[in-house]
PDB file of C-alpha atoms and ligand atoms in Angstrom:
ATOM      1  CA  MET A 209      93.557  66.380 120.727  1.00  0.00           C
ATOM      2  CA  ALA A 210      93.279  64.956 116.963  1.00  0.00           C
ATOM      3  CA  ARG A 211      95.721  65.092 114.313  1.00  0.00           C
ATOM      4  CA  CYS A 212      96.122  68.171 112.269  1.00  0.00           C
ATOM      5  CA  LYS A 213      93.360  68.476 109.275  1.00  0.00           C
ATOM      6  CA  PHE A 214      95.676  69.966 107.022  1.00  0.00           C
ATOM      7  CA  CYS A 215      99.305  68.137 107.114  1.00  0.00           C
ATOM      8  CA  GLY A 216      97.791  64.905 109.136  1.00  0.00           C
ATOM      9  CA  LEU A 217     101.129  64.692 110.718  1.00  0.00           C
ATOM     10  CA  ASN A 218     101.547  67.002 113.411  1.00  0.00           C
ATOM     11  CA  ARG A 219      99.554  67.309 116.678  1.00  0.00           C
ATOM     12  CA  ALA A 220      96.711  70.008 116.225  1.00  0.00           C
ATOM     13  CA  GLU A 221      97.167  72.492 118.804  1.00  0.00           C
ATOM     14  CA  VAL A 222      94.165  74.639 118.077  1.00  0.00           C
ATOM     15  CA  TYR A 223      90.233  74.089 117.271  1.00  0.00           C
ATOM     16  CA  LEU A 224      88.470  76.218 115.214  1.00  0.00           C
ATOM     17  CA  ASP A 225      85.284  76.059 116.279  1.00  0.00           C
ATOM     18  CA  TYR A 226      83.221  77.928 113.563  1.00  0.00           C
ATOM     19  CA  ALA A 227      84.779  76.044 110.903  1.00  0.00           C
ATOM     20  CA  ARG A 228      84.827  73.044 112.720  1.00  0.00           C
ATOM     21  CA  LEU A 229      89.120  72.625 112.244  1.00  0.00           C
ATOM     22  CA  SER A 230      91.777  71.185 114.259  1.00  0.00           C
ATOM     23  CA  LEU A 231      95.456  72.545 112.887  1.00  0.00           C
ATOM     24  CA  CYS A 232      98.924  72.363 113.858  1.00  0.00           C
ATOM     25  CA  PRO A 233     101.108  75.996 114.921  1.00  0.00           C
ATOM     26  CA  SER A 234     102.169  75.715 111.211  1.00  0.00           C
ATOM     27  CA  CYS A 235      98.947  74.872 109.123  1.00  0.00           C
ATOM     28  CA  PHE A 236      97.350  77.348 111.661  1.00  0.00           C
ATOM     29  CA  THR A 237     100.311  80.100 110.561  1.00  0.00           C
ATOM     30  CA  SER A 238      99.552  79.378 107.061  1.00  0.00           C
ATOM     31  CA  PHE A 239      95.407  79.710 107.517  1.00  0.00           C
ATOM     32  CA  TYR A 240      95.772  82.875 108.835  1.00  0.00           C
ATOM     33  CA  GLU A 241      98.364  84.701 106.629  1.00  0.00           C
ATOM     34  CA  ASN A 242      95.644  82.687 103.535  1.00  0.00           C
ATOM     35  CA  LYS A 243      92.647  84.466 105.214  1.00  0.00           C
ATOM     36  CA  VAL A 244      94.240  87.719 105.868  1.00  0.00           C
ATOM     37  CA  ARG A 245      95.789  87.757 102.098  1.00  0.00           C
ATOM     38  CA  LYS A 246      91.932  86.782 100.925  1.00  0.00           C
ATOM     39  CA  ILE A 247      90.223  89.215 103.243  1.00  0.00           C
ATOM     40  CA  VAL A 248      92.732  92.413 101.714  1.00  0.00           C
ATOM     41  CA  SER A 249      91.944  91.124  98.103  1.00  0.00           C
ATOM     42  CA  LYS A 250      88.240  90.572  98.552  1.00  0.00           C
ATOM     43  CA  TYR A 251      87.640  94.261  99.397  1.00  0.00           C
ATOM     44  CA  LYS A 252      90.551  95.585  97.628  1.00  0.00           C
ATOM     45  CA  MET A 253      91.819  97.173 100.669  1.00  0.00           C
ATOM     46  CA  VAL A 254      95.628  98.034  99.274  1.00  0.00           C
ATOM     47  CA  ARG A 255      96.963  98.805  96.027  1.00  0.00           C
ATOM     48  CA  ASP A 256     100.229  99.434  94.440  1.00  0.00           C
ATOM     49  CA  GLY A 257     101.799 103.230  95.380  1.00  0.00           C
ATOM     50  CA  ASP A 258      99.647 103.008  98.776  1.00  0.00           C
ATOM     51  CA  ARG A 259     101.557 104.845 101.835  1.00  0.00           C
ATOM     52  CA  LEU A 260      99.842 102.696 104.654  1.00  0.00           C
ATOM     53  CA  ALA A 261      99.583 103.936 108.414  1.00  0.00           C
ATOM     54  CA  ILE A 262      99.050 101.029 110.674  1.00  0.00           C
ATOM     55  CA  ALA A 263      97.432 102.444 114.293  1.00  0.00           C
ATOM     56  CA  VAL A 264      99.961 100.504 116.768  1.00  0.00           C
ATOM     57  CA  SER A 265      98.793 100.536 120.408  1.00  0.00           C
ATOM     58  CA  GLY A 266     101.216  97.759 122.127  1.00  0.00           C
ATOM     59  CA  GLY A 267      97.998  95.621 122.063  1.00  0.00           C
ATOM     60  CA  LYS A 268      98.268  92.154 119.992  1.00  0.00           C
ATOM     61  CA  ASP A 269      95.874  92.860 117.537  1.00  0.00           C
ATOM     62  CA  SER A 270      97.565  95.783 116.241  1.00  0.00           C
ATOM     63  CA  SER A 271     101.047  93.923 116.530  1.00  0.00           C
ATOM     64  CA  VAL A 272      99.993  91.045 114.814  1.00  0.00           C
ATOM     65  CA  LEU A 273      98.563  93.395 111.751  1.00  0.00           C
ATOM     66  CA  LEU A 274     101.725  95.017 112.039  1.00  0.00           C
ATOM     67  CA  TYR A 275     104.082  91.974 111.585  1.00  0.00           C
ATOM     68  CA  VAL A 276     101.662  89.856 108.907  1.00  0.00           C
ATOM     69  CA  PHE A 277     101.431  92.742 106.621  1.00  0.00           C
ATOM     70  CA  ARG A 278     105.386  93.317 106.864  1.00  0.00           C
ATOM     71  CA  LYS A 279     105.586  89.659 106.026  1.00  0.00           C
ATOM     72  CA  LEU A 280     102.629  89.502 103.343  1.00  0.00           C
ATOM     73  CA  PHE A 281     103.100  92.603 101.429  1.00  0.00           C
ATOM     74  CA  PRO A 282     106.971  93.249 101.602  1.00  0.00           C
ATOM     75  CA  ASN A 283     107.237  95.690  98.862  1.00  0.00           C
ATOM     76  CA  LEU A 284     104.444  98.024 100.355  1.00  0.00           C
ATOM     77  CA  SER A 285     105.376 101.176 102.172  1.00  0.00           C
ATOM     78  CA  ILE A 286     104.269 100.872 105.507  1.00  0.00           C
ATOM     79  CA  THR A 287     104.654 103.140 108.828  1.00  0.00           C
ATOM     80  CA  GLY A 288     103.663 102.468 112.296  1.00  0.00           C
ATOM     81  CA  ILE A 289     101.336 105.321 114.225  1.00  0.00           C
ATOM     82  CA  HIS A 290     101.362 105.167 118.360  1.00  0.00           C
ATOM     83  CA  ILE A 291      99.915 107.710 120.487  1.00  0.00           C
ATOM     84  CA  ASN A 292     101.114 108.023 123.973  1.00  0.00           C
ATOM     85  CA  LEU A 293      98.145 108.765 125.910  1.00  0.00           C
ATOM     86  CA  GLY A 294      99.904 109.765 128.677  1.00  0.00           C
ATOM     87  CA  ILE A 295      97.923 106.986 130.960  1.00  0.00           C
ATOM     88  CA  SER A 296     101.013 106.964 134.068  1.00  0.00           C
ATOM     89  CA  GLU A 297     103.258 103.777 133.432  1.00  0.00           C
ATOM     90  CA  TYR A 298     100.890 102.159 131.249  1.00  0.00           C
ATOM     91  CA  SER A 299     101.158 104.515 128.210  1.00  0.00           C
ATOM     92  CA  ASP A 300     105.348 104.194 128.807  1.00  0.00           C
ATOM     93  CA  TYR A 301     105.028 100.539 128.526  1.00  0.00           C
ATOM     94  CA  CYS A 302     103.146 100.222 125.627  1.00  0.00           C
ATOM     95  CA  GLU A 303     105.376 103.050 123.806  1.00  0.00           C
ATOM     96  CA  GLU A 304     108.174 100.459 124.925  1.00  0.00           C
ATOM     97  CA  ILE A 305     106.897  97.066 123.922  1.00  0.00           C
ATOM     98  CA  ILE A 306     106.325  99.030 120.044  1.00  0.00           C
ATOM     99  CA  ARG A 307     109.830 100.989 119.693  1.00  0.00           C
ATOM    100  CA  ASP A 308     111.277  97.866 120.202  1.00  0.00           C
ATOM    101  CA  PHE A 309     108.936  95.970 118.094  1.00  0.00           C
ATOM    102  CA  ALA A 310     108.918  98.302 114.960  1.00  0.00           C
ATOM    103  CA  LYS A 311     112.471  97.849 115.060  1.00  0.00           C
ATOM    104  CA  ARG A 312     112.853  94.405 114.924  1.00  0.00           C
ATOM    105  CA  LEU A 313     110.618  94.719 112.331  1.00  0.00           C
ATOM    106  CA  ASN A 314     112.634  97.669 110.590  1.00  0.00           C
ATOM    107  CA  VAL A 315     109.068  99.998 110.192  1.00  0.00           C
ATOM    108  CA  GLU A 316     109.580 103.407 110.524  1.00  0.00           C
ATOM    109  CA  LEU A 317     107.462 104.276 113.482  1.00  0.00           C
ATOM    110  CA  ILE A 318     105.316 107.893 114.552  1.00  0.00           C
ATOM    111  CA  ILE A 319     104.857 108.106 118.234  1.00  0.00           C
ATOM    112  CA  VAL A 320     102.551 111.142 119.392  1.00  0.00           C
ATOM    113  CA  ASN A 321     102.829 111.898 122.899  1.00  0.00           C
ATOM    114  CA  ILE A 322      99.441 113.862 123.485  1.00  0.00           C
ATOM    115  CA  LYS A 323     100.937 115.552 126.577  1.00  0.00           C
ATOM    116  CA  GLU A 324     103.656 117.129 124.781  1.00  0.00           C
ATOM    117  CA  GLU A 325     101.941 117.632 121.282  1.00  0.00           C
ATOM    118  CA  TYR A 326      98.206 118.899 122.384  1.00  0.00           C
ATOM    119  CA  GLY A 327      98.736 119.689 126.371  1.00  0.00           C
ATOM    120  CA  PHE A 328      96.680 117.240 127.934  1.00  0.00           C
ATOM    121  CA  LYS A 329      96.234 113.568 129.042  1.00  0.00           C
ATOM    122  CA  ILE A 330      93.075 111.404 128.841  1.00  0.00           C
ATOM    123  CA  GLU A 331      92.883 111.553 132.842  1.00  0.00           C
ATOM    124  CA  ASP A 332      92.364 115.184 132.298  1.00  0.00           C
ATOM    125  CA  PHE A 333      88.711 114.073 131.296  1.00  0.00           C
ATOM    126  CA  LYS A 334      88.252 112.580 134.606  1.00  0.00           C
ATOM    127  CA  ASN A 335      87.204 116.341 135.724  1.00  0.00           C
ATOM    128  CA  THR A 336      84.324 116.511 133.050  1.00  0.00           C
ATOM    129  CA  PHE A 337      81.280 114.904 132.595  1.00  0.00           C
ATOM    130  CA  TYR A 338      83.339 111.636 131.434  1.00  0.00           C
ATOM    131  CA  ARG A 339      84.272 110.868 135.386  1.00  0.00           C
ATOM    132  CA  ARG A 340      85.455 107.416 135.290  1.00  0.00           C
ATOM    133  CA  LYS A 341      84.152 106.546 132.005  1.00  0.00           C
ATOM    134  CA  LEU A 342      87.302 107.296 129.969  1.00  0.00           C
ATOM    135  CA  CYS A 343      87.212 105.283 127.333  1.00  0.00           C
ATOM    136  CA  ALA A 344      84.341 107.631 124.686  1.00  0.00           C
ATOM    137  CA  PRO A 345      86.495 110.441 125.448  1.00  0.00           C
ATOM    138  CA  CYS A 346      90.123 108.379 125.108  1.00  0.00           C
ATOM    139  CA  GLY A 347      88.395 106.510 121.539  1.00  0.00           C
ATOM    140  CA  VAL A 348      87.610 110.715 120.145  1.00  0.00           C
ATOM    141  CA  VAL A 349      91.261 111.630 121.015  1.00  0.00           C
ATOM    142  CA  LYS A 350      92.731 108.318 119.428  1.00  0.00           C
ATOM    143  CA  ARG A 351      90.574 108.386 116.109  1.00  0.00           C
ATOM    144  CA  TYR A 352      90.832 112.439 115.379  1.00  0.00           C
ATOM    145  CA  ILE A 353      94.742 112.227 115.984  1.00  0.00           C
ATOM    146  CA  LEU A 354      95.327 109.269 113.937  1.00  0.00           C
ATOM    147  CA  ASN A 355      93.366 110.439 111.103  1.00  0.00           C
ATOM    148  CA  LYS A 356      94.980 113.830 111.426  1.00  0.00           C
ATOM    149  CA  ILE A 357      98.424 112.522 111.125  1.00  0.00           C
ATOM    150  CA  ALA A 358      97.520 110.105 108.405  1.00  0.00           C
ATOM    151  CA  PHE A 359      96.054 113.053 106.691  1.00  0.00           C
ATOM    152  CA  GLU A 360      98.791 115.704 106.857  1.00  0.00           C
ATOM    153  CA  ARG A 361     101.395 112.966 105.875  1.00  0.00           C
ATOM    154  CA  GLY A 362      99.986 112.019 103.029  1.00  0.00           C
ATOM    155  CA  PHE A 363      99.481 108.370 103.647  1.00  0.00           C
ATOM    156  CA  THR A 364      97.023 106.894 101.858  1.00  0.00           C
ATOM    157  CA  LYS A 365      95.330 104.214 103.602  1.00  0.00           C
ATOM    158  CA  LEU A 366      95.116 104.267 107.544  1.00  0.00           C
ATOM    159  CA  ALA A 367      94.424 100.453 109.056  1.00  0.00           C
ATOM    160  CA  THR A 368      93.752  99.514 112.191  1.00  0.00           C
ATOM    161  CA  GLY A 369      93.825  96.026 113.874  1.00  0.00           C
ATOM    162  CA  HIS A 370      89.940  95.613 114.953  1.00  0.00           C
ATOM    163  CA  ASN A 371      89.319  91.899 115.097  1.00  0.00           C
ATOM    164  CA  LEU A 372      86.010  90.322 114.563  1.00  0.00           C
ATOM    165  CA  ASP A 373      84.827  90.049 118.105  1.00  0.00           C
ATOM    166  CA  ASP A 374      85.512  93.681 118.520  1.00  0.00           C
ATOM    167  CA  LEU A 375      82.962  94.966 115.633  1.00  0.00           C
ATOM    168  CA  VAL A 376      80.280  92.339 116.512  1.00  0.00           C
ATOM    169  CA  ALA A 377      80.271  94.231 120.056  1.00  0.00           C
ATOM    170  CA  PHE A 378      80.554  97.538 118.613  1.00  0.00           C
ATOM    171  CA  LEU A 379      77.698  96.797 116.701  1.00  0.00           C
ATOM    172  CA  LEU A 380      75.409  95.199 119.451  1.00  0.00           C
ATOM    173  CA  ASN A 381      76.313  98.235 121.312  1.00  0.00           C
ATOM    174  CA  HIS A 382      74.838 100.589 118.249  1.00  0.00           C
ATOM    175  CA  TYR A 383      72.351  98.585 117.571  1.00  0.00           C
ATOM    176  CA  ILE A 384      71.261  98.651 121.248  1.00  0.00           C
ATOM    177  CA  HIS A 385      71.139 102.484 121.149  1.00  0.00           C
ATOM    178  CA  GLY A 386      69.872 102.871 117.485  1.00  0.00           C
ATOM    179  CA  ASP A 387      72.958 104.821 116.568  1.00  0.00           C
ATOM    180  CA  VAL A 388      72.743 104.663 113.267  1.00  0.00           C
ATOM    181  CA  ASP A 389      75.694 107.053 112.215  1.00  0.00           C
ATOM    182  CA  GLN A 390      78.163 104.342 113.913  1.00  0.00           C
ATOM    183  CA  ILE A 391      76.462 101.029 112.121  1.00  0.00           C
ATOM    184  CA  VAL A 392      77.146 102.787 108.883  1.00  0.00           C
ATOM    185  CA  ARG A 393      80.919 103.356 109.906  1.00  0.00           C
ATOM    186  CA  ILE A 394      81.537  99.827 110.517  1.00  0.00           C
ATOM    187  CA  LYS A 395      82.803  98.377 107.710  1.00  0.00           C
ATOM    188  CA  PRO A 396      86.230  96.526 106.147  1.00  0.00           C
ATOM    189  CA  VAL A 397      86.962  99.809 103.881  1.00  0.00           C
ATOM    190  CA  LEU A 398      85.506 103.297 105.165  1.00  0.00           C
ATOM    191  CA  PRO A 399      86.414 105.775 101.972  1.00  0.00           C
ATOM    192  CA  GLY A 400      88.532 108.523 103.039  1.00  0.00           C
ATOM    193  CA  SER A 401      87.618 112.258 101.530  1.00  0.00           C
ATOM    194  CA  LYS A 402      89.772 114.922 100.075  1.00  0.00           C
ATOM    195  CA  ILE A 403      88.713 117.652 102.839  1.00  0.00           C
ATOM    196  CA  GLY A 404      90.590 115.430 105.386  1.00  0.00           C
ATOM    197  CA  PHE A 405      89.460 111.922 105.658  1.00  0.00           C
ATOM    198  CA  VAL A 406      92.299 109.408 105.672  1.00  0.00           C
ATOM    199  CA  THR A 407      90.540 105.905 104.279  1.00  0.00           C
ATOM    200  CA  LYS A 408      90.580 103.727 107.215  1.00  0.00           C
ATOM    201  CA  ILE A 409      90.869  99.672 106.421  1.00  0.00           C
ATOM    202  CA  LYS A 410      90.207  96.888 109.295  1.00  0.00           C
ATOM    203  CA  PRO A 411      92.345  93.704 107.265  1.00  0.00           C
ATOM    204  CA  LEU A 412      91.707  91.531 110.713  1.00  0.00           C
ATOM    205  CA  CYS A 413      88.133  92.490 110.265  1.00  0.00           C
ATOM    206  CA  GLU A 414      87.117  88.189 109.899  1.00  0.00           C
ATOM    207  CA  ILE A 415      89.382  87.273 112.082  1.00  0.00           C
ATOM    208  CA  THR A 416      88.496  86.264 115.752  1.00  0.00           C
ATOM    209  CA  GLU A 417      90.793  87.684 118.689  1.00  0.00           C
ATOM    210  CA  MET A 418      91.847  83.880 119.769  1.00  0.00           C
ATOM    211  CA  GLU A 419      93.098  83.460 116.288  1.00  0.00           C
ATOM    212  CA  ASN A 420      95.320  86.528 116.767  1.00  0.00           C
ATOM    213  CA  ILE A 421      96.240  85.381 120.163  1.00  0.00           C
ATOM    214  CA  PHE A 422      97.380  82.351 118.863  1.00  0.00           C
ATOM    215  CA  TYR A 423      99.147  83.338 115.766  1.00  0.00           C
ATOM    216  CA  ALA A 424     101.160  86.046 118.226  1.00  0.00           C
ATOM    217  CA  GLU A 425     102.002  83.143 120.090  1.00  0.00           C
ATOM    218  CA  TYR A 426     103.650  81.156 117.456  1.00  0.00           C
ATOM    219  CA  ASN A 427     105.283  83.984 115.792  1.00  0.00           C
ATOM    220  CA  GLN A 428     106.570  85.117 118.948  1.00  0.00           C
ATOM    221  CA  ILE A 429     104.907  88.682 118.535  1.00  0.00           C
ATOM    222  CA  PRO A 430     105.081  91.045 121.901  1.00  0.00           C
ATOM    223  CA  TYR A 431     102.438  92.578 123.062  1.00  0.00           C
ATOM    224  CA  ARG A 432     101.043  94.183 125.793  1.00  0.00           C
ATOM    225  CA  VAL A 433      99.215  91.865 129.046  1.00  0.00           C
ATOM    226  CA  GLU A 434      98.630  94.464 131.333  1.00  0.00           C
ATOM    227  CA  GLU A 435      95.190  95.872 131.212  1.00  0.00           C
ATOM    228  CA  CYS A 436      94.490  99.663 130.820  1.00  0.00           C
ATOM    229  CA  PRO A 437      93.711 101.230 134.033  1.00  0.00           C
ATOM    230  CA  LEU A 438      91.406 103.625 132.858  1.00  0.00           C
ATOM    231  CA  SER A 439      89.422 100.489 131.318  1.00  0.00           C
ATOM    232  CA  SER A 440      85.585 101.316 131.253  1.00  0.00           C
ATOM    233  CA  GLY A 441      84.974  97.636 133.488  1.00  0.00           C
ATOM    234  CA  PRO A 442      81.520  96.600 134.300  1.00  0.00           C
ATOM    235  CA  THR A 443      79.848  97.663 130.732  1.00  0.00           C
ATOM    236  CA  VAL A 444      82.398  96.481 128.592  1.00  0.00           C
ATOM    237  CA  GLU A 445      82.509  93.085 130.384  1.00  0.00           C
ATOM    238  CA  THR A 446      78.911  92.557 130.655  1.00  0.00           C
ATOM    239  CA  ARG A 447      79.083  92.919 126.993  1.00  0.00           C
ATOM    240  CA  ARG A 448      81.924  90.308 126.281  1.00  0.00           C
ATOM    241  CA  GLU A 449      80.079  88.230 128.967  1.00  0.00           C
ATOM    242  CA  ILE A 450      76.552  88.010 126.547  1.00  0.00           C
ATOM    243  CA  LEU A 451      78.843  87.640 123.361  1.00  0.00           C
ATOM    244  CA  GLU A 452      80.624  84.837 124.291  1.00  0.00           C
ATOM    245  CA  LEU A 453      77.369  83.216 125.496  1.00  0.00           C
ATOM    246  CA  LEU A 454      75.872  83.427 122.048  1.00  0.00           C
ATOM    247  CA  ILE A 455      79.121  81.872 120.831  1.00  0.00           C
ATOM    248  CA  ARG A 456      79.045  79.425 122.692  1.00  0.00           C
ATOM    249  CA  LYS A 457      75.185  78.330 121.491  1.00  0.00           C
ATOM    250  CA  ASN A 458      76.088  79.320 117.643  1.00  0.00           C
ATOM    251  CA  PRO A 459      80.080  79.140 117.009  1.00  0.00           C
ATOM    252  CA  SER A 460      79.367  81.237 113.590  1.00  0.00           C
ATOM    253  CA  PHE A 461      77.382  83.517 115.645  1.00  0.00           C
ATOM    254  CA  ARG A 462      79.638  86.468 115.058  1.00  0.00           C
ATOM    255  CA  HIS A 463      80.779  85.462 111.051  1.00  0.00           C
ATOM    256  CA  ILE A 464      77.093  85.186 110.459  1.00  0.00           C
ATOM    257  CA  PHE A 465      76.130  88.712 112.517  1.00  0.00           C
ATOM    258  CA  PHE A 466      78.807  90.378 110.857  1.00  0.00           C
ATOM    259  CA  LYS A 467      78.032  89.204 107.243  1.00  0.00           C
ATOM    260  CA  SER A 468      74.704  90.406 107.617  1.00  0.00           C
ATOM    261  CA  HIS A 469      75.568  93.437 108.458  1.00  0.00           C
ATOM    262  CA  LEU A 470      77.489  93.861 105.561  1.00  0.00           C
ATOM    263  CA  LYS A 471      75.450  92.321 102.744  1.00  0.00           C
ATOM    264  CA  ARG A 472      71.569  93.380 104.115  1.00  0.00           C
ATOM    265  CA  ILE A 473      71.921  96.120 106.664  1.00  0.00           C
ATOM    266  CA  LEU A 474      74.133  98.171 105.654  1.00  0.00           C
ATOM    267  CA  PRO A 475      72.867  98.236 101.726  1.00  0.00           C
ATOM    268  CA  ALA A 476      69.316  99.180 103.283  1.00  0.00           C
ATOM    269  CA  LEU A 477      71.286 101.997 106.072  1.00  0.00           C
ATOM    270  CA  LYS A 478      72.842 103.973 103.088  1.00  0.00           C
ATOM    271  CA  VAL A 479      70.691 106.731 102.653  1.00  0.00           C
ATOM    272  CA  GLU A 480      70.086 107.575 106.241  1.00  0.00           C
ATOM    273  CA  SER A 481      73.900 108.074 106.821  1.00  0.00           C
ATOM    274  CA  SER A 482      74.214 111.018 104.561  1.00  0.00           C
ATOM    275  CA  VAL A 483      75.923 113.583 107.361  1.00  0.00           C
ATOM    276  CA  MET A 484      77.051 116.435 105.823  1.00  0.00           C
ATOM    277  CA  LEU A 485      80.592 117.224 106.297  1.00  0.00           C
ATOM    278  CA  ASP A 486      82.251 121.106 106.903  1.00  0.00           C
ATOM    279  CA  LYS A 487      85.507 122.116 108.199  1.00  0.00           C
ATOM    280  CA  CYS A 488      85.557 122.182 112.355  1.00  0.00           C
ATOM    281  CA  ARG A 489      86.072 126.447 112.596  1.00  0.00           C
ATOM    282  CA  ASN A 490      88.874 125.513 115.433  1.00  0.00           C
ATOM    283  CA  CYS A 491      91.016 123.246 113.723  1.00  0.00           C
ATOM    284  CA  GLY A 492      89.834 122.857 109.927  1.00  0.00           C
ATOM    285  CA  MET A 493      89.602 119.033 110.323  1.00  0.00           C
ATOM    286  CA  PRO A 494      86.712 117.835 108.753  1.00  0.00           C
ATOM    287  CA  SER A 495      83.320 118.364 111.297  1.00  0.00           C
ATOM    288  CA  SER A 496      79.342 117.436 110.700  1.00  0.00           C
ATOM    289  CA  SER A 497      79.260 120.699 113.078  1.00  0.00           C
ATOM    290  CA  LYS A 498      80.810 124.334 113.489  1.00  0.00           C
ATOM    291  CA  THR A 499      83.165 122.432 115.986  1.00  0.00           C
ATOM    292  CA  CYS A 500      84.512 118.784 115.832  1.00  0.00           C
ATOM    293  CA  SER A 501      83.724 116.437 118.444  1.00  0.00           C
ATOM    294  CA  PHE A 502      87.866 116.261 119.130  1.00  0.00           C
ATOM    295  CA  CYS A 503      87.995 120.573 119.629  1.00  0.00           C
ATOM    296  CA  LYS A 504      84.743 120.358 121.624  1.00  0.00           C
ATOM    297  CA  LEU A 505      86.217 117.262 123.665  1.00  0.00           C
ATOM    298  CA  VAL A 506      89.464 119.452 124.589  1.00  0.00           C
ATOM    299  CA  SER A 507      87.639 122.902 125.539  1.00  0.00           C
ATOM    300  CA  LYS A 508      85.806 120.576 128.304  1.00  0.00           C
ATOM    301  CA  ILE A 509      89.171 120.479 129.708  1.00  0.00           C
ATOM    302  CA  ALA A 510      90.202 124.134 129.498  1.00  0.00           C
ATOM    303  CA  LEU A 511      87.021 125.103 130.634  1.00  0.00           C
ATOM    304  CA  LYS A 512      87.686 123.070 133.772  1.00  0.00           C
ATOM    305  CA  SER A 513      91.049 124.895 134.529  1.00  0.00           C
ATOM    306  CA  VAL A 514      89.582 127.551 133.931  1.00  0.00           C
ATOM    307  CA  SER A 515      86.314 127.747 136.453  1.00  0.00           C
ATOM    308  CA  ASN A 516      88.831 125.596 138.612  1.00  0.00           C
TER     309      ASN A 516
HETATM  310 FE1  SF4 B  90      91.649 104.234 126.021  1.00  0.00          FE
HETATM  311 FE2  SF4 B  90      89.525 103.119 127.460  1.00  0.00          FE
HETATM  312 FE3  SF4 B  90      91.406 102.229 125.756  1.00  0.00          FE
HETATM  313 FE4  SF4 B  90      92.289 102.804 128.371  1.00  0.00          FE
HETATM  314  S1  SF4 B  90      90.791 100.683 127.741  1.00  0.00           S
HETATM  315  S2  SF4 B  90      93.889 103.065 126.075  1.00  0.00           S
HETATM  316  S3  SF4 B  90      90.828 104.660 128.334  1.00  0.00           S
HETATM  317  S4  SF4 B  90      90.221 103.230 125.316  1.00  0.00           S
HETATM  318 ZN1   ZN B  91      88.239 120.871 115.505  1.00  0.00          ZN
END
């Protein structure tokens, strides 16, 4: 490979096709950190006095986020929140990775074990309508618990490690299904509300998955390499392949698509998405209907055990 485009001294190890940049590990690390700093400032993601919670799963994106935020914002109050989903040995393996890493970074960590706190585990949804497609209920459970913990404990922002590839894949999926309510939620900052939603931020929203992998490698960031045994395989894989094909044809596809979404589509959709929120009659958290999605989900497991 060529010499690094920035320092001109070291051999380049990373090629960023969307920017036509060849960089050495050290210049790539600075480039990456500058990029995170710019995203945070452009979207006004954090301010003095914020108490930030970062959702950490043990995967690369959230571990990178925890590390880079600790490094770039040493005075910011940061706490990790990890949910142990009770997925056999896999969840314990993820918890162990993140426990060790948070200790190494000297970051406070909150661990929620859903079996102990809520009395069920993700695999219990196998006996419901979802059968083997468990990512859907798992997503609802994670979003609900992360928001609830962050809200109840007074965090001002909740950050997640979603990268550009994730967001573009979600968008494609929601566009295919015409899911406007979900489309309007995909943005760098999703404002909270006093009735129970904490503001959500996505500081890696303009960073590709590959950039996270390189950054993790060059900074010895540990993350799980095992795939979740419940991952809903083929559909996710097919979407990923389609996305890869589009990127091969146009390396800037993800950046252009996300930018158009923010600048052109979202402003046009604003009126369409005014969902009225009430309080869930069961748990008291915000909900667009009498019972929130989480409580509806959990009642499916409860009903199943009653009928068995
Ligand atoms: Fe949950 Fe699916 Fe992720 Fe496994 S792959 S942790 S089931 S969302
Ligand atoms: Zn509820």
